[in-house]
PDB file of C-alpha atoms in Angstrom:
ATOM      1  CA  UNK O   1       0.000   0.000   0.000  1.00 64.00           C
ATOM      2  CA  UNK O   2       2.599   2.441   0.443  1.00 67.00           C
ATOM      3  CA  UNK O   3       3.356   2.849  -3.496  1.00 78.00           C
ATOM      4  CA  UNK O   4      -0.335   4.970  -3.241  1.00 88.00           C
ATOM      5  CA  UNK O   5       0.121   8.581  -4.161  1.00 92.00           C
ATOM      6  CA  UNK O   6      -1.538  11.671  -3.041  1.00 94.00           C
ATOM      7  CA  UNK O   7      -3.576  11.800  -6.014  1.00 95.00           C
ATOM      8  CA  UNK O   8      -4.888   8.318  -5.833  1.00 95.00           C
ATOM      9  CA  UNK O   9      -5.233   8.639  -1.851  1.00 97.00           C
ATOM     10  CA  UNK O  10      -7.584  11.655  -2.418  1.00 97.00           C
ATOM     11  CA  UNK O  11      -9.377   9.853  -4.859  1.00 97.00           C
ATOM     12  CA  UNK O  12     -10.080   6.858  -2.474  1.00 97.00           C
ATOM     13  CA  UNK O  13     -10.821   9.783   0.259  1.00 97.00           C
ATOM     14  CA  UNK O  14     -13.795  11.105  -1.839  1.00 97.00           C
ATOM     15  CA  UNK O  15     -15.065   7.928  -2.799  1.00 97.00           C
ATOM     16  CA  UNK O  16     -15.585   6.500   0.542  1.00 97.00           C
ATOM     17  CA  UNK O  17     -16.836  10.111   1.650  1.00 96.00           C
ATOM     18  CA  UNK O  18     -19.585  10.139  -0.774  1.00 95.00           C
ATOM     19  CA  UNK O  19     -20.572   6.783   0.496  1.00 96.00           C
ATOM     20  CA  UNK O  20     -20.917   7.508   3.640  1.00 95.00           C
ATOM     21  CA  UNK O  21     -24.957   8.116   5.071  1.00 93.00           C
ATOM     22  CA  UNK O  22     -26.925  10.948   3.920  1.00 93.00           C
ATOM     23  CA  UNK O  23     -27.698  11.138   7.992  1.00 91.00           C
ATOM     24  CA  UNK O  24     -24.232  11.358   8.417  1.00 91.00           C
ATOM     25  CA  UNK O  25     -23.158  14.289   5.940  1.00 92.00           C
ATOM     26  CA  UNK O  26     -26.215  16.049   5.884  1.00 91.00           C
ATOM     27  CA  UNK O  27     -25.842  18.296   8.901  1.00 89.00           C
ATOM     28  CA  UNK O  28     -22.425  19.516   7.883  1.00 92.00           C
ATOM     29  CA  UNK O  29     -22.243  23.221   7.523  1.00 87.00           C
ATOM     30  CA  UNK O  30     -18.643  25.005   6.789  1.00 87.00           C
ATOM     31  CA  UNK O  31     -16.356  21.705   6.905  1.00 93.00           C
ATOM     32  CA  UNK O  32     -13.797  21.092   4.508  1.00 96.00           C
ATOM     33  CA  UNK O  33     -11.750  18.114   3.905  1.00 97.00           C
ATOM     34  CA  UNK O  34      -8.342  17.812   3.397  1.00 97.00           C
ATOM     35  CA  UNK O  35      -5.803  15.164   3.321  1.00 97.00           C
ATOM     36  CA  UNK O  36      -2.021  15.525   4.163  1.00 97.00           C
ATOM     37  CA  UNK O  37       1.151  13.285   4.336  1.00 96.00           C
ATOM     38  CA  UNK O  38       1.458  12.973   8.239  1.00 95.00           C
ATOM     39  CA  UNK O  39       0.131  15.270  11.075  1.00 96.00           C
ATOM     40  CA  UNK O  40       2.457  18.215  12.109  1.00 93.00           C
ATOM     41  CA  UNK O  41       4.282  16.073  14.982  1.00 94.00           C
ATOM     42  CA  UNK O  42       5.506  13.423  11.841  1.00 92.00           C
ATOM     43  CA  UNK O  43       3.796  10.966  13.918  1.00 92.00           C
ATOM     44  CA  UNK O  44       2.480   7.618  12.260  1.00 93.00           C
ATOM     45  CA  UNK O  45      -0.068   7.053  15.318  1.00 94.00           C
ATOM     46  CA  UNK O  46      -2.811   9.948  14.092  1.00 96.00           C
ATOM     47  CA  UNK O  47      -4.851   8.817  11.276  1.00 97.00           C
ATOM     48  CA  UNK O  48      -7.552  11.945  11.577  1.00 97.00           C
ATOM     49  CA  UNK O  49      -8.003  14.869  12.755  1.00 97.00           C
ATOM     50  CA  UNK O  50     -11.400  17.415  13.263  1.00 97.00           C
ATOM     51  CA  UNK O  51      -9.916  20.877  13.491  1.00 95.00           C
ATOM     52  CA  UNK O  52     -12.747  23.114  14.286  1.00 92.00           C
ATOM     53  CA  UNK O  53     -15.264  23.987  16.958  1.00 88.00           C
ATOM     54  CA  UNK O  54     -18.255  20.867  17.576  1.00 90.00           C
ATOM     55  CA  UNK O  55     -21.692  22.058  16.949  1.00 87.00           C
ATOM     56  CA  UNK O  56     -22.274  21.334  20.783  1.00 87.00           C
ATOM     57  CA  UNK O  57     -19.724  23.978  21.949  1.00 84.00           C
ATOM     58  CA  UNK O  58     -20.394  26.685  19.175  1.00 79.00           C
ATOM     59  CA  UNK O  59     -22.236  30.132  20.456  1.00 72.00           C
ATOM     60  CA  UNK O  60     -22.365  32.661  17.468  1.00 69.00           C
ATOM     61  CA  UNK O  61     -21.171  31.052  14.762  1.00 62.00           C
ATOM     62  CA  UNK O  62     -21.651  32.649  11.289  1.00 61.00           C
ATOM     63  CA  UNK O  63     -20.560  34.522   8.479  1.00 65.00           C
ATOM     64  CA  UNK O  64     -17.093  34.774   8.000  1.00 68.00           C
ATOM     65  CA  UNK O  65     -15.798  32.079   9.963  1.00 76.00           C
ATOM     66  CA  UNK O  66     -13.450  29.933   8.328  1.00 85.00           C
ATOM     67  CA  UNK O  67     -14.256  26.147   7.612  1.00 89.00           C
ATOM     68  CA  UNK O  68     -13.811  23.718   9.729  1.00 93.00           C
ATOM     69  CA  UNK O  69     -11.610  20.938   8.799  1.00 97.00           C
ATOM     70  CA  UNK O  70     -11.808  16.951   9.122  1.00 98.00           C
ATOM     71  CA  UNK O  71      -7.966  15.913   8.003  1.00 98.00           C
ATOM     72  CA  UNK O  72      -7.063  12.397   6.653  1.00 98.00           C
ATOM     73  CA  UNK O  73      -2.940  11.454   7.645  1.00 98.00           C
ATOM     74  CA  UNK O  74      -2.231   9.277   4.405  1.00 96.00           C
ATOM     75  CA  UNK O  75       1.489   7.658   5.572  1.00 96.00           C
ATOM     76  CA  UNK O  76      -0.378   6.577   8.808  1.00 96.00           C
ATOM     77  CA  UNK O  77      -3.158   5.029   7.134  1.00 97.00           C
ATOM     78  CA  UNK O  78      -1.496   3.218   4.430  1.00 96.00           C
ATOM     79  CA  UNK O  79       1.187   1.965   7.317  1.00 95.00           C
ATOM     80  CA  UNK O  80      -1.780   0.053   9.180  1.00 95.00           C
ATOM     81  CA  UNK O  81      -3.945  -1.136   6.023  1.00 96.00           C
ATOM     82  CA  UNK O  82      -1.928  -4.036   4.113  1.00 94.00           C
ATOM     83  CA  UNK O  83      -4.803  -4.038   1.273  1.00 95.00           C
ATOM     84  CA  UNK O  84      -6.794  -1.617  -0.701  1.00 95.00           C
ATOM     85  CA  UNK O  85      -9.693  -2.926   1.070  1.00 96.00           C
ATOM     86  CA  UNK O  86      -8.351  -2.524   4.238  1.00 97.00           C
ATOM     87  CA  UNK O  87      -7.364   1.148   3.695  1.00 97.00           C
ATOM     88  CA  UNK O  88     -10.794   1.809   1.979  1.00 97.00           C
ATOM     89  CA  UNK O  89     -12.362   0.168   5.096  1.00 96.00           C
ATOM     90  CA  UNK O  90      -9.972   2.554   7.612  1.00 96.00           C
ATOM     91  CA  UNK O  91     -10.588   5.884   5.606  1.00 97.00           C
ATOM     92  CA  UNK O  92     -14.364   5.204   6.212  1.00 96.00           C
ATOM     93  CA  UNK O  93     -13.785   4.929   9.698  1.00 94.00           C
ATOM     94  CA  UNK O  94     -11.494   7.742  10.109  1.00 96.00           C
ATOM     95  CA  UNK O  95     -14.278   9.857   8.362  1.00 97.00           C
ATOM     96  CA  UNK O  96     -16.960   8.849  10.215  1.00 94.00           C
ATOM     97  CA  UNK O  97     -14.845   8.966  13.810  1.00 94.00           C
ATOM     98  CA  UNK O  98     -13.759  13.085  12.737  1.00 96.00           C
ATOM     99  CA  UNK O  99     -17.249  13.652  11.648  1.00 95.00           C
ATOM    100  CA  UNK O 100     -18.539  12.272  14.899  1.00 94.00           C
ATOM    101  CA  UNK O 101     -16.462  15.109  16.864  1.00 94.00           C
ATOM    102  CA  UNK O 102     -18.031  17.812  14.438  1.00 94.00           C
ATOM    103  CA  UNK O 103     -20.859  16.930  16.060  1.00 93.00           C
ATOM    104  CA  UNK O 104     -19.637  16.794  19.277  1.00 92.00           C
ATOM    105  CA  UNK O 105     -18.703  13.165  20.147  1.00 91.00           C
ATOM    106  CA  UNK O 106     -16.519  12.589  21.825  1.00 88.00           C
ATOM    107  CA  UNK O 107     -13.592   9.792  21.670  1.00 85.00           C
ATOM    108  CA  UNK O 108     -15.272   7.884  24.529  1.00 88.00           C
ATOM    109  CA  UNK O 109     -19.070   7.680  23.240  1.00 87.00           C
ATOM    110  CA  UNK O 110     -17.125   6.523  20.147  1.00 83.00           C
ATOM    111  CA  UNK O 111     -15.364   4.038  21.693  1.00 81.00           C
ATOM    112  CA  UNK O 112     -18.524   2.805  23.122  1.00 86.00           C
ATOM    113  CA  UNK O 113     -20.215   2.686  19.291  1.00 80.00           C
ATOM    114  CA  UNK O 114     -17.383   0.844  18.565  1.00 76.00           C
ATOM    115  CA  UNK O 115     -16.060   4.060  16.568  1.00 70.00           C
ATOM    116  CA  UNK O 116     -12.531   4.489  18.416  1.00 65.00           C
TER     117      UNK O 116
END
């Protein structure tokens, strides 16, 4: 898996994105998502990230504000997936974990969902 390019990593990114539940992608408002090569730290251990503020903690939030941002780590992710299925399979999880904390989830409900 590690021959994958950014390109093709995107690609696989958007595809499991659009998969995902209309439930699940319907509420987001201002969110962008973005992959990158490995989280500022160079760690291998972060596969996502939600940079942003949950809907739960947000008071006035409006025009102007910049987008959120759910962030996919693609050297992490292809270091724990051995197949394309298997990465496919972890990007959809990563996705739905970081959209889970846009709406204010946090890491132990989704442990408990069996999300973490």
């Amino acid at each position: 898996m590690e021959n994958l390019d950014e390109e093709q990593f995107e690609a696989l990114v958007v595809e499991e994105l659009d998969a995902l539940s209309d439930e699940i992608v319907e509420g987001l408002e201002n969110v962008v998502f973005v992959t990158e090569a490995r989280p500022e730290d160079g760690s291998l251990n972060v596969l996502g990230l939600y940079d942003g503020v949950a809907l739960t903690e947000r008071g006035n939030y409006g025009f102007g504000e910049l987008p959120d941002r759910i962030i996919l780590f693609r050297e992490p992710l292809l270091a724990i997936c051995e197949t394309l299925d298997e990465l496919k399979e972890q990007i959809h999880v990563t996705l739905v974990h970081e959209i889970a904390h846009y709406y204010g989830i946090d890491d132990e409900q989704l442990h408990e969902l069996g999300w973490a």
